[in-house]
Structure formats: C-alpha cells, structure tokens
C-alpha cells in the first residue's frame, strides 16, 4: 500500500505559512519580495556626449523608494554626468527617463525639483553668512501677509531636524559659517527633506568629514531611506557604500556594468567591477 | 477540566494593560485613535481611561494646537510622565549609570559615574548605585511614585532568581545584586537584574531602530560581546534565561583564547582586546574601552595601515558570526550597538562581504544591518522598559499595592 500523503489540513501552522509565503512572491523576480515593483527613478538607455566625447553609453539606472542605491565608479566614469542628467542640469541625448513609471522630460533643475528630485552637491551650496533656517528656506521663504513668517519657518526647520534625529545642532538661528563640516552636510540634507523630496542624490557626502561625523552622516542617510525616500549615494569609500547601501550600481567608462543588491556581492567583486568592468559572471560580456 | 474562557476581570486587566502600553510606547493618543487601535468601542475606552486616571497613571486633556476638524475634539490620553516613574540601573565594566525614567519613556533625570577596571567590590558598587538612586528619588515630586526598578548587567543571569552566574569581565561569583540593591534602596520594590545585551535588544525593539520589526538580533559590544534575540516580538530567553550569548558562539575553532575558557568565541575574535592587540595598541587604564576602539577606527580612516588591517580582520570575523545568526534565525534586522557600532561602520565592507559569502542567499537577501538608534543608552532604556513590565501587565493592582502603605502611614 502506498504511503498516504498527508492532507492539507494535517500540515502544521508553519508549513501553511510557508505556502502563503511562496504564493505571494514571484520567483522569477530578482528583487527581494515586499519591495514596490515600480522604481521611483528608472533611466533606460541614456546617452550623453560633450561634443565628440561620448560620456554615457546607454546607461540604465534605477532607484527604489526606501532604499539607498550607491553609485560607484572610477574617476571619469561618468557618475557626476549621470547625476547632472537626473538633476536637469545637462539634457541627455537619447534614452528614456521614467519617474514612477511615467516618462518625463527634465529640462532644468527647477523641473527636477518639482518632480521631487533634489541633489546635494559636494560643495553643499549653502550661504555661510545666513543662518540655518534662512539657508533651508532660501529662495522659497514663507510669507505671512507682507512680512516673512520667521516663527513658522523656524518651527518647521526645527521639527525637520528633530525628525532626522539630529541632535548636534543647538539652534536653527546659528549662522552656517560657525558650523562644522558634518553639521553643514546635515543642514544641506535637511533642506532637501524639508521640501518633501522623494529622490535625494548625495554627491560624496562624507568626502571632507572626520570619522565621527562621517558615521553620523551615514546613519542620517540610512534614516532617510528608512523614511521611504529613494536615496542615491555617490561615494569612493567602499566601506561607506557597504555600510548603508541596499544596492550598488557600478559605472565603468560611461557604461553601467552592474546594478546588484549589496547583500549578494563582496568588497573584492565591487572593486574588480570598478577597475576592470567585470567580475566573474557580473559586468561586461567578454 | 478544561479552563473556561477568560473572566471579565481578566479581560479588563488585559485591556487596561494594553491601553497603558499603547500610550506608554506611542505617546499621547486621542480616544478615537485608541478605540481604533485596540478594536474596542469608545465607551469602553472611556471606562478604561477613567480607571487609569483614578489610579494616577494617565490624564486626559483637550488636544493641543489648532484643531482643523469640525465637531467635538476627541480627548487626548497622556501618560503621567513625571508622576509615575521607574529606576533604571546600568552596571557596565567602564561606567555606572542610574536614571529615573517616566511613564512614556522620557529620561527625567540621570546620574553617571565612570568605573575603573579591576577589582569589583559588589558592596561598594551597590552602595554607589543606591546612593545615586536615592538622590534621584529625592528630586522627584512628593506625589510621584516609583513603580519598578531593573538593572542591566554584563553577564549571564538566571531568570528564576536573578542570580548572576557568570560574568567574564566583572568577577562577582554567584551573587544576587538585585536583592542587595533592593535592600539598600528601601523602596519596598524588588530590583530585577537582566543581561545588558538582552535589555538592549528590548530597547531597540520597542523604542529604537527596530520598531515594527518583530524578528531582530541585537549585538552589543563592550569589553565583552553580548546579544539579544527577538523572535516573533519576544525576547528569546531559553530554558533558564541564559539565551542570546552570541559572543560565545565559536566561529574559529582553535582560535584566540576567550575569557570563558573556550577558544575562538566570537567575543575573542572581535572583542576590544583583540582589536587593540591587532592594532598594536596597549590597553591603558586611563582610556575607556570605547574611546580606545574609536581611536583605532579614527586612525584607520586617517591611513594607519596596522589599524586598518586590524579592523578588517575583526570585521571579517564579525561578518561570519552574523552569517551564522542569519542562517539560523532569519532575522529581519541585525542591530549593532555599543562599541560594535563603530566597528561595524568602520569595517562594513568586510562584514557584508563575509555575510555574502557565508550566509545562505535566501535568509540574507532581506536582512537589514543597522546601527543602534539609542546609542550608549540602549541598555539603560531597556532596563527601564523591563522595570515597567509589571505595571503594564496589571496597572491598577500594582498602583494600589504601591500606594496603600503610604496611605496607612498618613
């Protein structure tokens, strides 16, 4: 007599949980389950030339909400050009730019800002002679009648900084000139958060900082993503990339050679991708 | 005989506890929010808050700020954050800390002292802790009531009677610090003693980076290396409460000698002494362990090859340890606290590489690696949450018991 196969009702709770689990996720998708299927930012086949020099070759790049996507590559690989295309500073020559799955055209930084894309440049673009709150609202001051709504702006700036768990800034009326490098970085990031940006691109946020400040900025970057924003982090420091990123995109001589989950690669593989454009199965075809 | 369903008293006690826990963890909430969150109707919520208000645990007020909605505003239930408090103790190898923590989780007041390493005298330490605690209770208002006390201790503690069984970095022997401290305090309250990393896990789970994550592992680095494992929203204690000793998981058979007597424990491969030895730095009694580790991470960042190499070796072992944990427990999050925060941020590339090569791909693909949000206070906050457990389980009864001796005296 053949062995009786146990009926469904005989299965234990954990097994039926397992069934539910496998039904929910589509095995063919390589993204981790539970992630939104549409990326917030989806670039396909982006080409960009400066005169005779072709800087980007059919670059594909995606950024998901709630994730930190690290953009790495050697000097001259095209990281900054790609970011400038995302931010509307350079128009691209060919390719598709999808925001939340909808094709859009980004012709100026203001159009990018309207979509909710904010770039924190390496030089931060803060005015040293103005206070933290003045910097955060620069060009977009709130008014109450004819006068500026100083109290309202201060309150909003304070709650934004508190919402990012920033405790190192004592008063939002402090002039930026008296802040340390890490604090300035924090203000520049908080400015992007204040305007409810949905994609924040950070260009080398820890380049000029000491260890303690770098660690604080990294934790801040992580918190931004955990709040549901899509964060793009450009960094040369592999350690920072591995500390906070969920996904690593590698540019090599203007080509996107790999975009992989951080959990599936090693330090050595990423370094190999950056320097030679391939690593085992990953990267450019031989 | 089969037990019948819960009695009305039991249901009521459960509901009181649930409501109090909600405002304790989530902050002031309107009656409407509470009704929705607990799935009870508003009149039941009203009766429950009336009981808690009478016991002096919560108060109700009109919502602050301009209301934008039409109609009568729903009253906001606030925890009595200054009148109801607990005492939280943290006995670390390098520091002693005592805090008075109000209902709702605010640290109202605190005292801290550095401890020099070496001989551990239980009497002296308990005296110092009790003295600081008395100073804190004196500063509390006359109508304030202490509803619990708990201590975080870096060692294995038996759950049944809070006796410390093993503490490799603080030589105590089998003593009951909780009883001694309770006698010195004279508040008529027992002092619970719990493993510090277990409490850190609890704190990060309810108040830190792990809110909403029911399966997390907290790793705490001090001189030693502890851990707390939260599975399905509960702390994993094991048969006697010794569970979660991640630091003594053997990752390198025949490796470095550990304080516990075995070789190649995670603590021995990743701990403070190992990092300092690899980096070629002598342990100095003037510099606390935390500062010494930060100095190594800082030197590595500035280009000190030996310090960087030390950090990489330690990060590699840490990654292997995490890989084992990820394979066994499939956690949603692994949190690095204490000195491990600095070690992780300084060697993340090695940790993640070791994780990617050593863990199975299915359990590792969704695990989040995070640093502790509560920082150095994680163990202290955890002790406070542990101390609140009694009053949250049975609010009215506990308060009545605590207040009655005072009334009889007057």
XYZ file of C-alpha atoms in Angstrom:
696
model
C 0.000 0.000 0.000
C 1.455 3.380 -0.915
C 2.191 5.833 1.801
C -0.683 8.190 2.331
C 0.200 11.779 1.610
C -0.924 13.975 4.446
C -3.852 16.196 3.576
C -3.530 19.951 3.713
C -5.437 20.076 6.987
C -2.765 17.899 8.625
C 0.017 20.331 7.903
C 1.400 22.342 10.735
C 0.980 26.062 11.039
C 4.494 26.785 9.868
C 4.018 24.802 6.688
C 0.821 26.560 5.719
C 2.570 29.836 6.454
C 5.175 28.693 4.030
C 2.565 28.094 1.343
C 1.209 31.573 1.756
C 4.728 32.882 1.527
C 5.554 31.225 -1.756
C 2.270 32.294 -3.330
C 2.959 35.925 -2.512
C 6.322 36.188 -4.200
C 7.029 35.643 -7.858
C 10.170 33.547 -8.036
C 11.252 34.935 -11.400
C 11.691 38.435 -9.996
C 15.163 39.009 -8.660
C 14.186 41.875 -6.348
C 13.602 40.963 -2.737
C 9.888 40.373 -2.087
C 7.934 43.062 -0.302
C 9.519 45.734 -2.449
C 7.471 48.035 -4.639
C 7.614 46.759 -8.202
C 7.967 50.161 -9.834
C 11.142 52.053 -9.150
C 10.784 55.749 -8.359
C 13.530 56.597 -10.788
C 14.096 54.482 -13.872
C 16.590 55.514 -16.543
C 16.935 53.432 -19.702
C 19.472 53.718 -22.467
C 20.705 57.180 -21.562
C 23.336 58.555 -23.988
C 25.226 61.767 -23.407
C 28.044 63.357 -25.393
C 30.003 66.530 -24.836
C 30.991 67.404 -28.407
C 32.991 64.477 -29.747
C 33.408 62.856 -26.326
C 30.765 60.271 -25.550
C 30.412 60.230 -21.753
C 27.445 57.931 -21.167
C 26.709 54.858 -23.277
C 23.168 53.503 -22.964
C 23.169 53.806 -19.204
C 20.354 52.118 -17.252
C 19.833 53.142 -13.660
C 17.039 52.568 -11.141
C 16.367 53.849 -7.642
C 13.674 52.390 -5.383
C 11.867 54.129 -2.535
C 13.093 53.051 0.886
C 16.469 52.056 -0.479
C 19.925 53.529 -0.646
C 21.389 52.983 -4.109
C 25.122 53.531 -4.188
C 26.571 54.840 -7.438
C 30.256 53.957 -7.679
C 32.897 54.154 -10.335
C 36.401 55.359 -11.000
C 37.238 58.993 -11.684
C 35.844 59.940 -15.082
C 33.435 57.006 -15.210
C 30.516 59.389 -15.640
C 28.976 59.487 -12.167
C 28.673 63.239 -11.983
C 27.383 63.499 -15.562
C 24.699 60.937 -14.814
C 23.689 62.799 -11.675
C 23.587 66.085 -13.566
C 21.287 64.475 -16.130
C 18.993 63.284 -13.311
C 19.022 66.759 -11.779
C 18.148 68.513 -15.052
C 21.478 70.313 -15.334
C 22.503 68.552 -18.572
C 19.941 67.459 -21.152
C 20.598 63.901 -22.300
C 20.898 62.988 -25.988
C 18.871 59.791 -26.130
C 17.107 57.401 -23.791
C 14.067 57.247 -21.514
C 13.631 58.870 -18.111
C 10.766 57.317 -16.143
C 9.621 58.773 -12.853
C 7.226 56.422 -11.019
C 6.822 54.560 -14.280
C 5.765 57.674 -16.225
C 8.075 59.040 -18.935
C 9.109 62.597 -18.126
C 11.400 65.204 -19.595
C 13.639 67.085 -17.135
C 14.986 70.213 -18.787
C 16.030 72.307 -15.792
C 16.887 71.906 -12.126
C 13.569 73.510 -11.273
C 11.660 70.868 -13.201
C 13.616 68.197 -11.344
C 12.799 69.874 -8.034
C 9.109 69.973 -8.996
C 9.188 66.211 -9.507
C 10.772 65.833 -6.080
C 14.364 65.186 -7.095
C 16.923 67.003 -5.002
C 20.691 66.901 -5.392
C 23.012 67.686 -2.506
C 26.210 68.691 -4.273
C 29.653 68.122 -2.918
C 30.098 71.858 -2.183
C 26.657 71.850 -0.449
C 25.671 75.250 -1.907
C 24.992 76.853 1.458
C 25.352 80.588 2.187
C 27.810 80.995 5.037
C 26.534 84.389 6.155
C 22.957 83.177 6.607
C 21.503 81.154 9.449
C 20.435 77.511 9.254
C 16.773 78.365 8.874
C 17.484 81.050 6.241
C 19.525 78.546 4.265
C 16.859 75.886 4.473
C 14.213 78.255 3.073
C 16.498 80.150 0.669
C 14.529 81.203 -2.402
C 11.360 79.611 -1.054
C 10.667 81.764 2.016
C 7.279 81.543 3.635
C 5.313 84.741 3.977
C 2.655 85.890 6.366
C 0.998 88.857 4.692
C 3.798 91.162 3.565
C 6.369 90.058 6.125
C 8.275 86.789 6.319
C 6.861 84.103 8.598
C 10.017 83.736 10.690
C 8.412 81.873 13.565
C 6.710 79.401 11.251
C 9.904 78.747 9.298
C 11.931 78.250 12.465
C 9.431 75.773 13.822
C 9.384 73.805 10.589
C 13.187 73.769 10.375
C 13.432 72.569 13.986
C 10.892 69.792 13.513
C 12.617 68.672 10.304
C 15.969 68.417 12.049
C 14.377 66.647 15.008
C 12.590 64.259 12.633
C 16.008 63.253 11.307
C 17.188 62.669 14.888
C 19.763 65.449 14.517
C 20.816 66.469 17.989
C 24.114 68.200 17.291
C 22.568 71.477 16.137
C 21.608 73.607 19.125
C 19.749 76.494 17.466
C 18.430 76.926 13.946
C 19.418 80.591 14.110
C 23.135 79.747 14.192
C 24.959 81.097 11.129
C 26.208 78.344 8.850
C 29.743 79.805 8.981
C 30.079 78.608 12.581
C 29.039 75.005 11.840
C 31.352 72.033 11.405
C 31.559 70.086 8.144
C 29.235 67.364 9.370
C 26.681 69.848 10.627
C 26.713 71.648 7.266
C 26.132 68.364 5.496
C 23.216 67.749 7.837
C 21.701 71.137 7.039
C 22.064 70.532 3.299
C 20.335 67.161 3.620
C 17.630 68.548 5.905
C 16.916 71.226 3.301
C 16.102 68.517 0.792
C 13.920 66.693 3.309
C 12.059 69.890 4.204
C 10.849 70.250 0.629
C 9.481 66.736 0.647
C 11.843 65.484 -1.986
C 11.266 61.892 -2.968
C 14.644 61.246 -4.534
C 17.745 62.633 -2.840
C 21.089 62.376 -4.584
C 24.103 62.831 -2.321
C 27.382 63.539 -4.068
C 30.268 62.405 -1.840
C 28.589 63.424 1.433
C 31.447 62.195 3.595
C 34.386 63.340 1.479
C 35.672 66.069 3.786
C 34.489 64.761 7.139
C 36.146 63.177 10.152
C 35.254 59.675 11.292
C 32.660 60.565 13.914
C 30.910 62.996 11.561
C 31.023 60.533 8.674
C 29.331 57.940 10.863
C 26.599 60.405 11.789
C 26.015 61.339 8.147
C 25.881 57.662 7.174
C 23.278 56.981 9.841
C 21.341 60.012 8.599
C 21.457 58.680 5.025
C 20.130 55.357 6.279
C 17.296 57.054 8.185
C 16.266 58.982 5.055
C 15.810 55.734 3.157
C 14.029 54.100 6.089
C 11.566 57.013 5.963
C 10.649 55.874 2.446
C 12.774 58.151 0.260
C 14.859 56.906 -2.632
C 18.454 57.843 -1.845
C 21.286 57.788 -4.367
C 24.702 57.874 -2.734
C 27.862 58.621 -4.647
C 30.964 57.596 -2.778
C 34.512 56.477 -3.328
C 34.697 54.864 0.060
C 33.749 51.190 -0.289
C 33.248 50.937 3.416
C 30.606 53.686 3.460
C 28.921 52.094 0.463
C 28.690 48.733 2.196
C 27.638 50.282 5.499
C 24.421 51.847 4.223
C 23.514 50.789 0.686
C 20.890 48.256 -0.401
C 22.022 48.188 -3.999
C 25.231 49.054 -5.795
C 25.383 50.470 -9.322
C 28.809 50.410 -10.951
C 29.769 52.736 -13.812
C 32.837 51.848 -15.868
C 33.959 54.191 -18.671
C 30.450 55.543 -19.199
C 28.729 52.146 -19.134
C 26.581 50.726 -16.367
C 28.282 47.384 -15.858
C 26.249 46.096 -12.910
C 23.432 47.031 -10.605
C 23.303 44.438 -7.848
C 21.905 44.029 -4.324
C 24.616 44.796 -1.758
C 23.775 41.567 0.065
C 24.914 39.488 -2.901
C 28.380 40.888 -3.630
C 31.682 41.131 -1.847
C 34.081 44.016 -1.471
C 36.555 42.376 -3.853
C 33.914 41.895 -6.558
C 32.860 45.556 -6.448
C 36.461 46.758 -6.626
C 37.019 44.462 -9.606
C 33.908 45.829 -11.325
C 35.069 49.399 -10.782
C 38.574 48.825 -12.088
C 38.049 46.305 -14.908
C 34.341 46.467 -15.650
C 33.743 42.784 -14.969
C 33.922 40.260 -12.173
C 33.096 36.640 -12.841
C 29.531 36.459 -14.107
C 28.910 40.131 -13.424
C 29.760 43.089 -15.612
C 30.633 43.488 -19.263
C 30.484 40.470 -21.526
C 33.862 39.170 -22.526
C -11.053 20.011 33.460
C -10.880 22.448 30.637
C -10.370 26.040 31.587
C -13.298 28.243 30.717
C -12.742 31.467 28.765
C -11.148 34.433 30.468
C -13.225 36.038 33.196
C -14.458 39.636 32.848
C -11.805 40.707 35.385
C -9.059 39.126 33.327
C -10.317 40.800 30.146
C -10.488 44.133 31.921
C -6.968 43.781 33.324
C -5.701 42.834 29.888
C -7.410 45.833 28.285
C -6.090 48.230 30.924
C -2.581 46.926 30.343
C -2.920 47.148 26.565
C -4.185 50.721 26.694
C -1.450 51.820 29.081
C 1.195 50.100 26.978
C -0.107 51.882 23.878
C 0.216 55.390 25.337
C 3.494 54.407 27.001
C 5.084 53.371 23.706
C 3.307 55.521 21.120
C 2.846 58.680 23.168
C -0.312 60.683 23.856
C -3.210 59.386 21.754
C -6.781 60.505 21.302
C -9.612 58.270 22.492
C -10.603 57.822 18.860
C -7.119 56.522 17.953
C -7.152 54.177 20.937
C -10.575 52.837 20.039
C -9.421 52.114 16.517
C -6.066 50.607 17.526
C -7.498 48.329 20.229
C -10.670 47.425 18.365
C -12.875 48.492 21.292
C -15.758 50.931 21.263
C -15.356 54.439 22.627
C -17.422 53.911 25.747
C -15.182 51.005 26.786
C -12.128 53.188 26.169
C -13.733 55.869 28.321
C -14.298 53.430 31.183
C -10.723 52.132 30.915
C -9.171 55.604 30.880
C -11.352 56.573 33.857
C -9.841 53.666 35.825
C -6.315 54.566 34.791
C -6.909 58.249 35.583
C -8.210 57.329 39.033
C -5.066 55.266 39.606
C -2.986 58.287 38.592
C -1.397 56.636 35.562
C -2.813 58.798 32.771
C -4.611 62.086 32.398
C -6.966 63.322 29.741
C -6.849 66.739 28.146
C -8.121 68.630 25.154
C -5.815 68.290 22.138
C -3.151 70.961 21.902
C -2.681 73.133 18.845
C -5.305 74.389 16.464
C -7.819 71.726 15.516
C -8.731 71.631 11.868
C -11.574 69.168 12.029
C -15.168 70.032 12.713
C -17.038 68.668 15.704
C -16.191 67.988 19.325
C -12.486 67.103 19.602
C -11.612 63.683 20.990
C -9.839 63.891 24.362
C -6.130 63.028 24.316
C -4.905 60.412 26.789
C -1.429 61.248 28.096
C 0.765 59.082 30.317
C 1.596 60.672 33.672
C 5.205 61.029 32.586
C 6.557 62.738 35.693
C 4.396 61.235 38.449
C 4.886 57.589 37.557
C 8.474 56.505 37.082
C 10.915 53.624 37.313
C 14.579 53.410 38.270
C 16.900 52.001 35.626
C 20.437 50.894 36.505
C 23.274 50.110 34.149
C 26.285 48.406 35.647
C 28.881 48.453 32.898
C 32.519 47.488 33.026
C 33.531 51.115 32.453
C 30.575 53.052 33.767
C 27.741 53.094 36.239
C 24.519 54.820 35.274
C 21.231 55.355 37.059
C 18.202 57.019 35.521
C 14.728 57.971 36.603
C 12.529 57.207 33.603
C 8.935 58.395 33.440
C 5.930 56.534 32.055
C 6.102 57.209 28.322
C 9.822 56.561 28.243
C 11.306 60.003 28.897
C 14.538 60.000 30.870
C 13.665 62.543 33.563
C 16.953 62.623 35.388
C 20.174 60.656 35.439
C 23.466 60.160 37.262
C 26.558 58.661 35.719
C 29.959 57.679 37.047
C 32.964 56.125 35.391
C 34.228 52.898 36.870
C 37.847 51.933 36.855
C 38.588 48.412 35.741
C 39.995 45.895 38.103
C 38.693 44.603 41.398
C 34.915 44.523 41.573
C 33.514 45.041 45.039
C 29.777 44.251 44.969
C 29.112 46.090 48.238
C 30.804 49.284 47.147
C 29.131 49.244 43.730
C 25.695 48.560 45.137
C 26.244 51.364 47.642
C 27.178 53.797 44.887
C 24.166 52.819 42.787
C 21.780 53.053 45.728
C 23.166 56.468 46.703
C 22.661 57.843 43.213
C 19.167 56.355 43.061
C 18.209 57.934 46.405
C 19.378 61.308 45.099
C 17.147 60.834 42.067
C 14.073 59.803 44.058
C 14.521 62.775 46.412
C 14.304 65.104 43.415
C 11.065 63.505 42.226
C 7.904 65.277 43.344
C 6.132 64.292 46.569
C 3.243 62.716 44.710
C 5.480 60.788 42.339
C 5.522 57.023 42.658
C 8.239 54.573 41.692
C 6.646 51.519 40.075
C 9.642 49.358 39.344
C 13.410 49.006 39.149
C 15.706 46.983 36.943
C 19.418 46.663 36.352
C 21.391 45.815 33.230
C 24.373 43.599 33.977
C 27.068 42.323 31.602
C 26.838 38.647 32.415
C 24.549 35.642 32.390
C 21.711 35.953 34.859
C 19.366 33.167 35.975
C 15.794 34.158 35.248
C 14.171 32.348 38.192
C 16.001 34.241 40.943
C 18.152 36.884 39.180
C 21.390 35.323 40.426
C 24.442 36.205 38.343
C 26.031 33.001 37.141
C 28.893 34.145 35.001
C 30.470 37.490 34.218
C 33.816 37.142 32.477
C 34.649 40.839 32.721
C 33.360 41.531 36.229
C 34.420 38.940 38.807
C 31.401 38.514 41.055
C 30.711 34.852 41.667
C 27.166 33.664 42.356
C 25.687 36.747 43.968
C 22.279 38.342 43.968
C 22.964 42.005 43.281
C 19.250 42.708 42.838
C 18.373 41.706 46.417
C 21.273 43.695 47.833
C 20.337 46.780 45.858
C 16.669 46.399 46.747
C 17.543 46.315 50.483
C 19.765 49.391 50.199
C 17.105 51.321 48.299
C 14.388 50.567 50.837
C 11.529 51.377 48.468
C 9.823 48.056 49.052
C 10.438 47.132 45.431
C 12.401 44.231 44.036
C 15.206 45.135 41.616
C 15.198 42.872 38.581
C 18.575 42.001 37.084
C 18.882 41.165 33.427
C 21.609 40.664 30.856
C 22.591 44.023 29.356
C 22.510 42.963 25.714
C 19.104 41.330 26.178
C 17.835 44.638 27.532
C 19.496 46.473 24.634
C 17.597 44.235 22.219
C 14.364 45.023 24.022
C 15.093 48.760 23.915
C 15.916 48.833 20.216
C 12.853 46.717 19.522
C 10.346 48.969 21.306
C 11.993 52.404 21.161
C 14.829 52.338 18.653
C 15.613 51.358 15.115
C 13.707 48.069 15.380
C 10.199 49.464 15.921
C 7.877 47.359 13.790
C 10.448 44.615 13.263
C 9.451 41.515 15.230
C 12.482 39.403 14.360
C 15.688 41.172 15.173
C 19.063 40.411 16.636
C 20.880 42.983 18.691
C 24.640 42.683 19.121
C 26.201 44.674 21.912
C 29.900 45.300 22.131
C 31.550 46.415 25.343
C 34.651 44.754 26.736
C 32.800 41.569 26.053
C 30.243 40.935 23.422
C 26.625 40.140 24.152
C 23.478 39.686 22.216
C 19.734 39.637 22.420
C 17.479 37.765 20.039
C 13.907 38.884 19.477
C 11.787 36.256 17.749
C 8.168 36.986 16.866
C 8.254 40.095 19.075
C 9.534 38.206 22.137
C 12.972 38.075 23.639
C 14.456 34.604 23.359
C 15.479 33.559 26.869
C 15.790 29.811 26.693
C 15.237 27.318 29.498
C 16.807 29.372 32.296
C 17.095 32.802 30.738
C 20.700 32.486 29.636
C 19.839 32.638 25.916
C 21.376 35.039 23.455
C 25.041 34.625 24.415
C 26.105 35.325 20.864
C 29.549 36.399 21.992
C 30.374 32.826 22.957
C 29.406 31.290 19.637
C 32.534 29.523 18.402
C 33.431 30.869 14.961
C 37.091 29.903 14.786
C 37.859 26.515 16.387
C 41.327 26.667 17.859
C 41.389 30.436 17.608
C 42.119 33.013 20.284
C 41.533 32.154 23.916
C 38.314 33.623 25.318
C 37.570 34.751 28.872
C 35.085 31.890 29.163
C 37.844 29.307 28.706
C 36.970 28.196 25.178
C 38.892 29.100 22.052
C 37.687 31.069 19.044
C 34.495 32.524 20.519
C 33.099 35.491 18.580
C 33.955 37.651 21.588
C 37.558 36.507 21.468
C 37.859 37.206 17.732
C 36.012 40.544 17.653
C 36.255 41.936 21.195
C 38.008 45.061 22.314
C 41.192 43.311 23.488
C 41.621 41.555 20.142
C 41.154 44.723 18.118
C 43.660 46.580 20.269
C 46.136 43.690 20.074
C 45.863 43.509 16.261
C 46.295 47.267 16.038
C 49.393 47.064 18.235
C 47.981 49.229 20.989
C 48.401 48.541 24.658
C 45.384 48.511 26.938
C 45.625 51.526 29.143
C 43.677 52.010 32.351
C 43.275 55.751 31.629
C 41.403 55.287 28.368
C 37.993 53.622 28.443
C 37.442 50.737 26.056
C 35.024 52.743 23.974
C 37.487 55.574 23.385
C 40.274 53.123 22.601
C 38.154 51.484 19.887
C 37.128 54.847 18.468
C 40.793 55.797 18.314
C 41.567 52.679 16.241
C 38.697 53.401 13.817
C 39.840 57.000 13.531
C 43.465 56.001 12.894
C 42.335 53.519 10.227
C 40.443 56.281 8.452
C 43.500 58.513 8.525
C 45.559 55.843 6.811
C 47.173 53.889 9.664
C 47.782 50.573 7.860
C 48.017 48.471 11.000
C 44.798 49.891 12.440
C 43.006 49.349 9.143
C 44.235 45.805 8.915
C 43.102 45.137 12.484
C 39.654 46.498 11.695
C 39.407 44.381 8.551
C 40.323 41.178 10.393
C 37.832 41.873 13.125
C 35.136 42.845 10.576
C 35.638 39.575 8.741
C 35.006 37.532 11.908
C 32.036 39.698 12.793
C 30.583 39.023 9.341
C 30.994 35.270 9.810
C 29.237 35.470 13.162
C 26.371 37.444 11.631
C 26.191 34.938 8.757
C 25.630 32.092 11.256
C 22.924 34.075 13.019
C 21.227 34.958 9.736
C 21.197 31.309 8.689
C 19.747 30.113 11.984
C 17.245 32.850 12.863
C 16.468 34.560 9.532
C 16.146 37.936 11.278
C 14.632 40.977 9.594
C 17.272 43.190 11.128
C 20.639 42.921 12.818
C 21.458 45.902 15.053
C 24.998 46.797 16.090
C 25.183 48.611 19.410
C 27.768 49.720 21.931
C 31.291 49.682 20.512
C 30.140 47.398 17.698
C 28.503 50.439 16.102
C 31.935 51.940 15.494
C 33.427 48.614 14.469
C 30.600 47.929 12.011
C 30.704 51.393 10.432
C 34.473 51.107 10.161
C 34.516 47.632 8.622
C 31.143 47.321 6.872
C 32.740 46.186 3.600
C 34.338 43.197 5.363
C 31.241 42.407 7.423
C 28.970 42.402 4.385
C 31.443 40.513 2.224
C 31.730 37.771 4.837
C 27.941 37.730 5.121
C 27.520 37.462 1.347
C 29.956 34.557 1.087
C 28.958 32.622 4.223
C 25.201 33.011 4.631
C 22.560 31.244 2.556
C 21.180 33.519 -0.115
C 17.509 33.200 0.892
C 17.766 34.346 4.528
C 20.320 37.058 3.796
C 18.586 38.834 0.914
C 16.194 40.814 3.119
C 18.201 41.236 6.299
C 18.877 44.851 7.218
C 22.059 45.765 9.020
C 21.546 48.819 11.217
C 23.282 50.718 13.986
C 21.587 51.242 17.345
C 19.481 54.385 17.383
C 19.595 54.736 21.163
C 23.392 54.683 21.146
C 25.030 54.283 24.530
C 21.675 54.487 26.309
C 20.249 51.297 24.780
C 20.906 49.171 27.864
C 19.608 51.839 30.240
C 16.403 52.335 28.221
C 15.994 48.550 28.078
C 16.280 48.317 31.862
C 13.573 50.971 32.186
C 11.256 49.102 29.826
C 11.877 45.909 31.790
C 11.062 47.725 35.015
C 7.766 48.950 33.546
C 6.700 45.393 32.665
C 4.863 44.785 35.963
C 2.791 47.922 35.930
C 1.940 47.451 32.249
C 0.762 43.897 32.922
C -1.630 44.850 35.712
C -1.736 48.635 36.105
C -4.441 49.265 38.696
C -3.492 46.411 41.020
C 0.212 47.346 41.091
C -0.548 51.004 41.756
C -2.978 50.152 44.539
C -0.354 47.939 46.196
C 2.316 50.643 45.953
C 0.170 53.494 47.198
C -1.550 51.693 50.091
C 1.385 51.646 52.579
C 1.763 55.421 52.184
C -1.914 55.997 52.937
C -1.854 53.805 56.024
C 1.142 55.755 57.324
C -0.559 59.157 56.985
